[in-house]
XYZ file of C-alpha atoms in Angstrom:
696
model
C -0.231 0.377 -0.215
C 3.245 2.858 1.050
C 4.145 2.850 -3.034
C 0.959 2.453 -4.412
C 0.751 6.038 -1.811
C 3.914 7.304 -3.261
C 2.647 6.734 -6.932
C -0.598 8.965 -5.945
C 2.284 11.066 -4.637
C 4.124 11.074 -7.875
C 1.458 11.398 -10.269
C 0.362 14.325 -7.475
C 3.276 15.799 -8.087
C 3.966 15.213 -12.253
C 0.610 17.523 -12.720
C 1.254 20.083 -10.060
C 4.862 20.628 -11.934
C 3.497 19.993 -15.587
C 0.542 23.138 -14.396
C 3.954 24.829 -13.840
C 5.262 24.122 -16.233
C 2.328 25.592 -18.605
C 2.333 28.530 -16.908
C 5.741 28.520 -17.438
C 6.813 28.727 -13.561
C 8.428 25.821 -13.717
C 11.479 24.650 -16.505
C 11.331 21.467 -19.086
C 14.074 19.850 -16.152
C 11.674 19.548 -13.200
C 8.906 18.235 -15.535
C 11.479 15.130 -16.502
C 12.007 14.762 -13.154
C 8.904 14.872 -11.489
C 8.148 11.890 -14.948
C 10.496 10.377 -14.213
C 10.118 10.066 -10.170
C 6.475 8.576 -11.695
C 8.099 5.596 -13.698
C 10.483 4.420 -10.820
C 7.360 4.600 -8.063
C 4.980 2.817 -10.273
C 8.376 -0.322 -11.058
C 8.779 -0.768 -7.809
C 4.935 -1.394 -6.721
C 5.540 -3.989 -10.417
C 7.689 -5.269 -8.720
C 6.127 -6.458 -5.721
C 3.509 -7.887 -8.739
C 3.905 -11.161 -6.940
C 2.585 -10.072 -3.596
C -0.472 -8.316 -5.532
C -1.181 -11.737 -7.376
C -0.859 -13.425 -3.747
C -3.920 -11.361 -2.687
C -6.308 -12.430 -6.044
C -7.183 -8.852 -6.531
C -7.758 -7.326 -9.130
C -5.440 -4.548 -10.554
C -2.189 -5.517 -11.890
C 0.898 -2.781 -11.356
C 1.398 -3.479 -14.915
C -2.560 -1.469 -15.838
C -1.904 1.229 -13.718
C 1.462 1.371 -16.085
C 0.001 1.273 -19.362
C -2.805 4.051 -18.239
C 0.484 6.291 -17.004
C 1.534 5.662 -20.521
C -1.540 7.196 -22.198
C -1.979 9.410 -20.286
C -2.088 13.023 -21.704
C -4.279 15.672 -20.484
C -4.492 16.417 -16.623
C -7.843 14.618 -16.287
C -6.485 11.661 -17.535
C -4.942 11.734 -14.826
C -7.622 12.226 -12.300
C -8.621 8.462 -13.436
C -5.905 7.253 -12.593
C -6.030 8.287 -9.293
C -9.816 6.650 -8.687
C -7.958 3.884 -9.699
C -5.227 3.992 -7.682
C -7.649 4.763 -5.213
C -9.958 1.863 -5.502
C -6.674 -0.554 -5.261
C -5.588 1.389 -2.395
C -9.315 0.248 -0.481
C -8.695 -3.378 -2.754
C -6.039 -4.373 -0.737
C -7.198 -3.618 2.090
C -10.051 -5.534 2.015
C -8.662 -8.158 -0.179
C -5.526 -8.617 2.839
C -5.167 -10.342 6.234
C -5.487 -6.666 8.120
C -9.097 -6.253 8.181
C -9.654 -9.670 9.854
C -10.290 -9.564 13.333
C -8.098 -6.124 14.054
C -7.597 -4.565 17.764
C -8.871 -1.047 18.685
C -5.256 0.587 17.696
C -4.611 -0.946 14.528
C -8.316 -0.566 13.387
C -8.066 2.873 13.472
C -5.001 2.768 11.637
C -6.019 0.883 9.186
C -9.034 3.898 8.867
C -7.072 6.480 8.355
C -3.990 4.078 6.035
C -6.534 2.945 4.037
C -9.615 5.427 4.193
C -8.981 8.979 5.463
C -5.425 9.558 3.287
C -5.922 8.276 0.574
C -9.498 10.475 0.114
C -7.516 12.861 2.255
C -5.176 12.800 -0.354
C -7.309 13.273 -3.527
C -9.792 15.816 -1.990
C -6.233 18.148 -1.335
C -5.004 17.477 -4.920
C -7.971 18.508 -6.943
C -8.387 21.905 -4.173
C -4.915 22.727 -5.253
C -5.793 22.402 -8.476
C -9.086 24.897 -8.030
C -6.396 27.386 -5.944
C -4.179 26.778 -9.345
C -7.485 27.858 -12.180
C -8.543 31.006 -9.846
C -5.313 31.912 -10.050
C -4.895 31.613 -14.120
C -8.567 32.353 -15.119
C -9.259 35.768 -12.503
C -11.276 33.351 -10.417
C -13.612 30.650 -9.817
C -17.399 29.418 -11.525
C -20.435 29.419 -7.925
C -20.399 26.099 -9.138
C -15.783 25.610 -8.687
C -16.875 27.158 -5.405
C -19.128 24.497 -4.525
C -16.496 21.763 -5.043
C -14.213 23.890 -3.223
C -16.275 23.840 -0.347
C -17.014 20.164 -0.754
C -13.137 19.195 -0.542
C -12.810 21.324 2.233
C -15.232 20.056 4.489
C -14.180 16.678 3.646
C -10.587 17.098 4.059
C -11.564 18.522 7.811
C -13.447 15.382 8.621
C -12.012 13.808 7.437
C -9.190 15.609 9.843
C -10.963 14.793 12.724
C -11.879 11.670 12.183
C -8.478 10.750 11.934
C -7.345 12.615 15.531
C -10.460 10.973 17.256
C -9.064 7.288 16.167
C -5.586 8.268 17.456
C -7.015 9.619 20.284
C -9.117 5.647 20.196
C -6.051 3.661 19.219
C -3.115 5.534 22.182
C -5.639 4.083 24.738
C -5.864 0.692 23.675
C -2.807 0.495 22.184
C -2.213 -3.543 22.705
C -1.147 -3.971 19.818
C 2.030 -0.791 20.555
C 1.214 0.499 16.483
C 0.591 3.680 18.032
C 4.736 5.171 18.024
C 4.606 9.312 20.051
C 6.836 10.056 16.813
C 3.662 9.089 15.654
C 1.427 10.979 17.296
C 3.948 13.823 16.368
C 4.317 13.369 12.812
C 0.386 13.482 12.970
C 0.163 16.781 14.505
C 2.518 17.751 12.070
C 0.462 17.023 9.227
C -2.984 18.579 10.818
C -1.099 22.138 11.536
C -0.191 21.880 7.754
C -3.340 20.556 6.714
C -4.902 23.650 9.019
C -2.570 26.298 7.849
C -3.188 25.422 4.286
C -7.463 24.871 4.841
C -7.363 28.476 6.559
C -4.655 30.677 4.525
C -6.813 28.826 0.930
C -9.153 30.121 2.381
C -8.477 33.647 3.681
C -6.383 34.342 0.085
C -9.375 34.375 -1.923
C -11.175 37.903 -2.735
C -14.734 38.829 -3.343
C -14.293 37.067 -6.683
C -12.565 33.767 -5.595
C -9.000 34.854 -7.222
C -5.713 33.912 -4.445
C -3.784 36.840 -3.344
C -0.593 35.208 -3.249
C -0.084 31.702 -5.246
C 2.869 31.403 -3.883
C 1.929 31.182 -0.421
C -0.777 28.909 -0.978
C 1.635 26.499 -3.151
C 4.377 26.700 -0.719
C 1.944 25.349 1.948
C 0.215 22.686 -0.166
C 4.719 21.347 -0.673
C 3.685 21.651 3.002
C 0.964 19.614 3.579
C 1.399 17.551 0.512
C 5.356 16.287 2.872
C 3.696 16.740 5.966
C 0.974 13.886 4.867
C 3.794 11.689 3.005
C 5.866 11.234 6.048
C 2.232 10.605 8.637
C 1.537 8.089 5.993
C 4.145 5.971 5.902
C 5.138 6.541 9.659
C 0.342 5.022 9.946
C 1.770 2.783 7.152
C 4.463 1.643 9.714
C 2.172 0.902 12.827
C 0.301 -0.736 10.969
C 2.611 -2.712 10.061
C 4.197 -3.199 12.921
C 1.267 -3.472 14.157
C 0.106 -6.003 12.531
C 3.744 -7.955 12.722
C 2.731 -7.272 16.660
C -0.482 -9.297 16.809
C 1.343 -12.278 14.133
C 3.626 -12.867 16.587
C 1.241 -13.336 19.762
C -1.442 -15.148 17.718
C 1.750 -17.453 16.206
C 3.032 -17.786 20.343
C -0.660 -18.486 21.493
C -1.253 -20.857 18.447
C 1.993 -22.488 19.349
C -0.001 -22.828 23.420
C -2.751 -24.008 20.971
C -0.768 -27.002 19.720
C 1.090 -27.552 23.253
C -2.279 -27.572 25.033
C -4.830 -29.716 21.790
C -1.583 -32.413 22.022
C -1.383 -32.728 25.789
C -5.259 -32.438 25.758
C -5.165 -35.770 22.995
C -2.888 -37.843 25.454
C -5.412 -36.965 27.687
C -8.467 -37.397 25.619
C -7.015 -40.536 25.081
C -7.039 -41.971 28.497
C -10.089 -40.687 29.202
C -12.167 -41.596 25.978
C -11.272 -45.011 26.893
C -13.458 -44.506 29.577
C -16.004 -42.631 28.022
C -16.019 -44.726 25.004
C -18.356 -46.876 26.758
C -20.179 -44.197 28.133
C -21.128 -42.709 24.990
C -20.749 -45.266 23.269
C -24.326 -47.142 25.224
C -26.481 -43.759 24.977
C -25.546 -43.797 21.094
C -25.994 -47.087 20.468
C -29.720 -46.351 22.044
C -30.484 -43.194 20.012
C -29.487 -45.576 16.583
C -31.571 -47.661 17.289
C -34.618 -45.675 18.735
C -34.355 -43.220 15.371
C -34.539 -45.683 13.381
C -37.390 -47.124 15.213
C -38.733 -43.616 15.249
C -38.716 -42.644 11.175
C -40.039 -46.713 10.425
C -43.948 -45.012 11.881
C -42.989 -46.118 14.928
C -43.130 -42.324 16.789
C -44.096 -44.462 20.613
C -40.457 -44.484 20.928
C -38.795 -43.215 23.212
C -34.582 -43.444 24.773
C -34.667 -44.207 28.704
C -31.253 -42.572 29.822
C -31.372 -41.123 33.232
C -28.355 -38.586 32.849
C -28.040 -35.585 32.535
C -24.090 -35.529 30.522
C -24.270 -34.276 26.351
C -25.354 -37.774 25.481
C -28.678 -37.214 28.685
C -29.134 -33.578 26.599
C -29.479 -35.002 23.897
C -31.037 -38.021 23.930
C -33.936 -35.966 26.384
C -33.819 -33.408 23.631
C -34.815 -36.326 21.222
C -37.354 -37.388 23.658
C -39.395 -34.443 23.459
C -39.161 -33.973 19.966
C -40.119 -37.681 19.356
C -43.090 -35.984 21.947
C -43.770 -33.539 19.950
C -43.739 -35.385 16.532
C -46.318 -38.161 18.100
C -49.079 -35.376 18.959
C -48.688 -33.546 16.578
C -48.998 -36.958 14.148
C -52.344 -37.824 16.459
C -53.520 -34.150 16.488
C -53.250 -34.643 12.595
C -54.507 -38.316 12.509
C -57.117 -36.921 14.853
C -58.083 -34.015 12.443
C -58.516 -36.339 8.932
C -60.132 -38.964 11.014
C -62.829 -36.728 11.747
C -62.964 -34.914 8.420
C -63.084 -38.875 7.155
C -66.126 -39.138 9.475
C -67.898 -36.060 8.653
C -67.496 -36.742 4.742
C -68.753 -40.780 5.750
C -71.774 -39.238 8.151
C -72.266 -36.783 5.104
C -72.040 -39.696 2.074
C -74.335 -42.135 4.516
C -76.805 -39.165 4.997
C -77.117 -38.675 1.244
C -77.515 -42.303 0.982
C -80.860 -42.615 3.403
C -82.590 -39.379 2.283
C -81.967 -41.039 -1.481
C -83.589 -43.851 -0.693
C -86.672 -42.557 1.630
C -87.382 -39.855 -0.799
C -87.364 -42.728 -3.611
C -90.667 -43.898 -1.689
C -93.961 -42.308 -1.623
C -95.865 -44.179 0.872
C -95.755 -42.869 4.846
C -95.176 -44.905 6.630
C -92.675 -47.480 4.899
C -90.972 -43.588 5.062
C -91.000 -43.496 8.347
C -90.223 -47.205 9.333
C -87.458 -46.920 6.645
C -85.628 -43.578 7.626
C -85.632 -45.223 11.240
C -84.501 -48.109 9.877
C -81.568 -47.097 8.282
C -80.521 -44.552 10.420
C -80.054 -47.030 13.316
C -78.303 -49.125 11.402
C -76.050 -46.472 9.022
C -75.036 -44.745 12.398
C -75.247 -47.006 15.184
C -78.445 -45.246 17.654
C -79.662 -47.328 20.267
C -83.082 -46.089 19.300
C -84.172 -43.998 16.600
C -87.147 -42.513 16.508
C -90.030 -40.406 13.993
C -92.689 -37.772 16.516
C -95.393 -36.363 14.188
C -97.484 -33.198 15.180
C -101.380 -34.051 15.346
C -103.353 -32.007 13.768
C -103.740 -29.710 16.548
C -100.357 -29.298 17.315
C -101.213 -30.405 20.898
C -98.924 -33.585 21.169
C -96.052 -34.636 18.988
C -96.860 -38.694 18.583
C -94.235 -41.097 17.754
C -95.375 -43.015 14.551
C -92.185 -44.591 13.969
C -89.131 -46.704 15.858
C -86.617 -49.189 15.401
C -85.245 -50.255 19.187
C -87.289 -52.784 21.034
C -87.989 -50.117 23.583
C -89.355 -48.164 21.321
C -91.296 -50.414 19.660
C -93.675 -50.724 23.033
C -93.910 -46.581 23.798
C -95.276 -47.477 19.934
C -97.813 -50.374 20.931
C -98.658 -48.244 24.124
C -99.746 -44.582 21.862
C -96.859 -42.668 22.906
C -97.031 -39.470 23.298
C -94.827 -35.330 24.429
C -96.738 -32.595 25.598
C -95.209 -29.916 23.359
C -93.218 -27.209 25.012
C -94.010 -29.562 27.980
C -92.450 -32.832 28.409
C -88.836 -33.728 27.547
C -86.278 -32.949 24.983
C -89.043 -33.776 22.043
C -91.534 -31.779 23.345
C -88.776 -28.690 23.506
C -87.724 -29.052 20.136
C -91.066 -28.925 19.209
C -92.166 -25.978 20.397
C -88.773 -24.508 19.550
C -87.888 -25.198 16.385
C -84.691 -26.134 17.560
C -82.256 -29.224 18.020
C -81.387 -29.687 21.197
C -78.801 -32.524 22.746
C -78.833 -33.630 26.038
C -75.848 -35.572 28.086
C -76.508 -38.337 29.651
C -80.143 -37.401 29.991
C -80.649 -39.514 32.905
C -78.222 -36.837 35.175
C -80.494 -33.997 32.975
C -82.957 -32.892 35.477
C -84.650 -31.421 32.955
C -85.927 -34.044 31.327
C -87.800 -37.186 32.231
C -86.380 -40.959 32.575
C -87.183 -43.948 30.027
C -87.815 -47.224 31.278
C -88.379 -48.379 28.074
C -85.281 -47.374 26.979
C -82.451 -47.565 29.883
C -79.599 -47.510 27.900
C -79.458 -44.046 27.154
C -76.663 -42.084 27.919
C -76.845 -39.212 24.888
C -79.889 -37.687 22.871
C -80.388 -35.175 20.223
C -83.830 -34.033 18.453
C -84.020 -32.424 15.866
C -87.133 -30.352 14.474
C -88.233 -32.135 10.896
C -89.496 -28.589 8.839
C -90.276 -27.574 5.768
C -90.877 -24.124 3.821
C -90.887 -22.556 7.842
C -94.467 -25.230 9.233
C -92.989 -28.046 11.667
C -94.330 -31.580 11.211
C -92.687 -33.573 13.673
C -88.772 -34.736 15.465
C -86.879 -37.106 14.964
C -85.276 -38.190 18.258
C -81.542 -39.983 18.371
C -80.608 -41.596 21.537
C -77.669 -43.509 21.846
C -75.488 -46.098 24.412
C -72.285 -43.545 24.542
C -72.087 -40.287 26.679
C -70.770 -38.074 24.855
C -72.268 -39.848 21.796
C -73.310 -35.878 20.147
C -71.662 -32.799 19.529
C -72.401 -29.763 18.187
C -71.463 -30.014 15.043
C -73.718 -32.799 14.226
C -76.553 -31.485 14.520
C -76.012 -29.413 10.817
C -74.539 -32.569 9.309
C -77.947 -34.537 10.866
C -80.417 -30.863 10.040
C -79.189 -32.367 6.871
C -81.435 -35.518 7.130
C -83.503 -34.447 9.343
C -84.581 -31.501 6.441
C -84.683 -34.223 4.258
C -87.044 -36.609 6.136
C -89.093 -33.980 6.211
C -89.419 -32.918 2.650
C -89.952 -37.599 2.333
C -92.679 -36.473 4.403
C -94.422 -33.874 2.884
C -93.398 -35.858 -0.596
C -95.809 -38.787 0.565
C -98.454 -36.540 2.010
C -98.696 -35.162 -0.873
C -98.497 -38.100 -2.667
C -101.057 -39.762 -0.766
C -103.451 -36.586 -1.039
C -103.010 -37.388 -4.490
C -103.611 -40.870 -4.728
C -106.947 -40.306 -2.655
C -108.567 -37.547 -5.398
C -107.288 -39.753 -8.340
C -108.841 -43.167 -6.500
C -111.874 -40.995 -5.614
C -111.953 -39.764 -9.147
C -111.333 -43.681 -10.093
C -113.378 -45.075 -8.395
C -116.185 -41.712 -8.989
C -115.977 -42.579 -12.675
C -115.971 -46.305 -12.780
C -119.703 -45.763 -10.898
C -120.331 -44.235 -13.582
C -118.864 -46.201 -15.947
C -120.795 -49.503 -14.333
C -123.748 -48.197 -14.210
C -123.741 -47.437 -18.291
C -122.572 -50.353 -19.059
C -125.027 -52.320 -16.614
C -127.964 -50.187 -18.608
C -126.545 -50.656 -22.173
C -126.078 -55.041 -21.367
C -129.853 -54.444 -19.833
C -131.947 -53.371 -22.753
C -129.200 -54.434 -25.486
C -129.818 -58.989 -25.988
C -126.684 -60.433 -25.814
C -124.763 -61.388 -28.697
C -121.619 -62.800 -29.872
C -119.438 -63.995 -32.213
C -117.423 -66.666 -33.362
C -114.169 -66.828 -35.538
C -112.911 -69.610 -37.626
C -110.934 -68.744 -40.732
C -112.078 -67.296 -43.088
C -115.264 -66.583 -41.924
C -117.012 -64.634 -38.913
C -119.883 -65.609 -37.223
C -122.157 -64.497 -34.921
C -123.230 -67.118 -31.968
C -125.526 -68.455 -29.541
C -124.316 -66.406 -26.086
C -127.495 -68.154 -24.810
C -125.803 -71.429 -24.365
C -122.135 -69.864 -22.501
C -118.919 -72.490 -22.214
C -118.037 -72.965 -19.210
C -113.947 -70.927 -19.430
C -115.722 -67.832 -20.985
C -118.390 -67.672 -17.985
C -115.496 -68.394 -15.569
C -113.388 -66.055 -16.537
C -116.745 -63.378 -16.846
C -117.562 -64.037 -12.778
C -114.049 -63.508 -11.592
C -111.873 -60.979 -14.033
C -109.136 -63.438 -14.458
C -107.671 -65.791 -17.388
C -108.445 -69.253 -17.537
C -106.928 -72.067 -19.383
C -109.259 -74.566 -20.897
C -108.317 -78.641 -19.947
C -107.658 -79.354 -23.437
C -104.584 -77.123 -22.864
C -105.250 -75.102 -26.331
C -107.233 -72.922 -25.249
C -107.833 -69.120 -23.330
C -110.160 -67.175 -22.224
C -109.724 -63.356 -21.556
C -111.989 -60.956 -19.660
C -112.875 -57.380 -20.817
C -112.782 -55.650 -18.369
C -113.904 -52.128 -18.029
C -113.180 -49.607 -14.618
C -112.531 -53.786 -12.867
C -116.102 -54.651 -14.382
C -116.437 -57.668 -16.159
C -118.422 -57.841 -19.429
C -117.516 -60.236 -20.849
C -114.989 -62.198 -22.565
C -113.002 -63.568 -25.384
C -112.198 -67.276 -25.792
C -109.081 -68.755 -28.156
C -108.245 -71.643 -29.081
C -105.708 -73.217 -31.239
C -106.070 -76.155 -33.920
C -105.444 -79.878 -32.225
C -101.565 -80.157 -34.038
C -100.737 -76.517 -32.404
C -99.057 -76.548 -29.142
C -100.215 -74.975 -25.866
C -100.077 -71.684 -25.305
C -96.796 -70.323 -24.334
C -96.213 -67.991 -22.714
C -95.620 -64.557 -24.383
C -98.857 -65.553 -26.063
C -100.920 -65.678 -23.519
C -99.652 -61.645 -22.638
C -100.367 -60.695 -26.856
C -104.436 -61.891 -25.362
C -104.140 -59.839 -22.988
C -102.975 -56.910 -24.282
C -105.517 -56.923 -26.914
C -108.155 -57.882 -24.654
C -107.391 -54.597 -23.099
C -107.160 -52.324 -26.265
C -110.827 -54.021 -26.889
C -111.531 -52.604 -23.451
C -110.237 -49.198 -24.489
C -112.430 -49.366 -27.943
C -115.631 -50.892 -26.294
C -114.858 -47.232 -23.721
C -114.135 -44.725 -26.454
C -117.764 -46.284 -28.280
C -119.410 -46.005 -24.903
C -118.227 -42.604 -24.403
C -119.270 -41.410 -28.410
C -122.823 -43.236 -28.349
C -123.310 -41.341 -25.054
C -121.803 -38.117 -26.185
C -124.254 -38.744 -29.432
C -127.193 -38.820 -27.287
C -126.273 -36.457 -25.336
C -126.512 -34.081 -28.246
C -129.417 -35.529 -29.555
C -131.339 -34.757 -26.612
C -129.699 -30.734 -26.734
C -131.080 -30.417 -29.584
C -134.787 -31.764 -28.919
C -134.889 -29.856 -26.427
C -133.537 -27.119 -28.101
C -136.020 -26.851 -30.934
C -139.060 -27.780 -28.423
C -137.654 -24.383 -26.406
C -137.560 -22.552 -29.540
C -141.655 -23.868 -30.747
C -142.616 -22.638 -27.166
C -141.377 -19.872 -27.072
C -142.899 -18.189 -30.353
C -146.423 -18.519 -28.092
C -148.085 -16.401 -26.536
C -151.137 -18.443 -25.565
C -150.909 -20.203 -22.403
C -152.987 -23.257 -23.025
C -151.451 -23.599 -26.681
C -148.008 -23.394 -24.317
C -149.213 -26.106 -22.108
C -150.949 -28.011 -25.079
C -147.530 -27.919 -26.923
C -145.278 -28.817 -24.526
C -147.348 -32.034 -23.729
C -147.872 -33.245 -27.398
C -144.175 -32.335 -27.993
C -142.835 -34.717 -25.215
C -145.911 -37.409 -25.856
C -143.506 -37.551 -29.514
C -140.649 -37.159 -27.664
C -140.996 -39.881 -25.447
C -142.311 -42.760 -27.019
C -144.862 -45.081 -24.811
C -145.346 -42.436 -22.271
C -147.662 -41.046 -21.092
C -148.128 -37.299 -20.524
C -149.962 -35.085 -18.210
C -149.166 -31.205 -17.613
C -152.052 -29.956 -14.720
C -151.444 -26.512 -12.751
C -152.271 -25.888 -9.114
C -152.498 -23.400 -7.209
C -151.172 -24.423 -3.363
C -147.696 -26.744 -3.253
C -148.831 -29.674 -1.664
C -151.767 -30.095 -5.138
C -154.210 -31.305 -2.841
C -156.479 -28.455 -4.348
C -156.692 -28.841 -7.586
C -157.402 -24.865 -9.485
C -160.857 -25.224 -12.190
C -159.572 -21.996 -14.402
C -156.136 -23.565 -15.147
C -156.713 -27.521 -15.961
C -155.187 -29.093 -18.254
C -154.725 -32.605 -19.341
C -153.612 -34.264 -22.620
C -153.244 -37.739 -23.075
C -151.197 -38.813 -25.437
C -152.163 -42.454 -26.834
C -148.335 -44.905 -26.213
C -148.623 -44.822 -29.778
C -148.284 -41.645 -30.480
């Protein structure tokens, strides 16, 4: 680093000499001497190439020499200054000087590596500005600001070096700070302060130096004092590092001796400790292998508090934490799996229940499915009576529940038991260990119950009933079970409502079918009474009427029973023709003697043809009735039209009787006006009687 400093100092000398030469203040001989000094210092630096390579720095003396050869202008020298300053910092960073320094070497390094090079550069730039002010009769505002900045940098660094030397002197453990170094710093500080003070005082109002010669003299003194202080500082730093290195070497030697002694002692102690260490180590390895294989309950039994004991205790704590975390994870996984299983089960139960349309079947199926899938001790379904005063047990799965069902078990809403509470509040309720719950009654029919959950069956805001679930486990139900089982309760309520609606719709359809069937049977009865029995027999290729007064037994039996009758010969079948469940005739089908017996497919075809014939006959009857109804309405309309055109009462009566007599064949028509409702006293002036003979 001293070589780099000397290169910097010779460059500054060359630069100032070059400026003086340009101003006529120096000779060519002075310039050549300054240039020669720079080259000598660079060559001296080049001779230490191996040292720079050993540090692994990026710059090389050859690169600085090459840049020196290309120097043409002052700004080129400035660039070279910056490269050398960077090289000084890099040498300091890469060298062993910064490794764990004491206070004395630390502050000397701060001065040698940072503050003195920075002051040297700032002092040189300040010198250039004063020379420029002398040559140009003043400085610009920017240049004045630069001058003030350099003055501030030099002052701050000087103060920092002063504080650092004070601390280093108080902590001079490596003898890096000598009295001559302190005297040199005082000389450097005084000469530098003289130059700075004179520079500030020697400028007139237009920033022109009054006495440039005095400034140059003070500058030379400051540079010379700075070089002296730098050399002493670097020597002191080197001496401190050497002292520190010797002390370090001594400590290393001592450590080696102590290590050798320790090794010898450890050899004897190690044999003794080997057994005490190998046993817990072996246990630890075995336990670790078991733990890694999945046995999380593995623990090491070791009571000592030595180092091995602390390791083993740490392993046991870690194993306990891992086991606890794994147990927690397993519990959460089991809870999640249980929740998913319950949801899947509820979905399956809901699908089965909602597919049933018969209410009793819905209720019984629901209780059995909940019991089978969830394993509850007792499942009961209560429905509210019409007045919504009692909740009546209508379905259950348990033996005790069936006893209650046989007794007509019912609970007062809002007063009796958990079911009564839920039926009134429409809110689910859990009772844990209900045998000890003073609010509810113990049920002798269900003695094993220890937990109970009741859920309202609500649809569209209307309560239909309550599902009561009981378990033999004291803590069988949790709060989160309500949300899951409430889904089942809602689906069950919908299934109950659907079954009720289906039952009501079925009753309405059955009533309509019954009414229509009675009307149809009456109509066919009248038709069959007023029409002689007719029959037809078809044998390929002809069809003819047959006498039905002698009905074959198989036809008569099919007509009477309404079932398909197979003949004794196995070749004939008789199929009833039924309309609305009432047989109105029968069809007999007979195969030839050489044919095979009737197959199921042929029998089904015959039944299907019979159904088609039934539909056709019913359609024909309905068409006939519609024709008759139309004829009657037409006749009534014609009679009403003729009567409405007559204004005489007698004529109206006569015309009415005549038309009715013509219309109603074989009927006697009498029309008589009465003056009393009971008809006991005919009106003498309003009596008319017209008889129409039967032939009319």
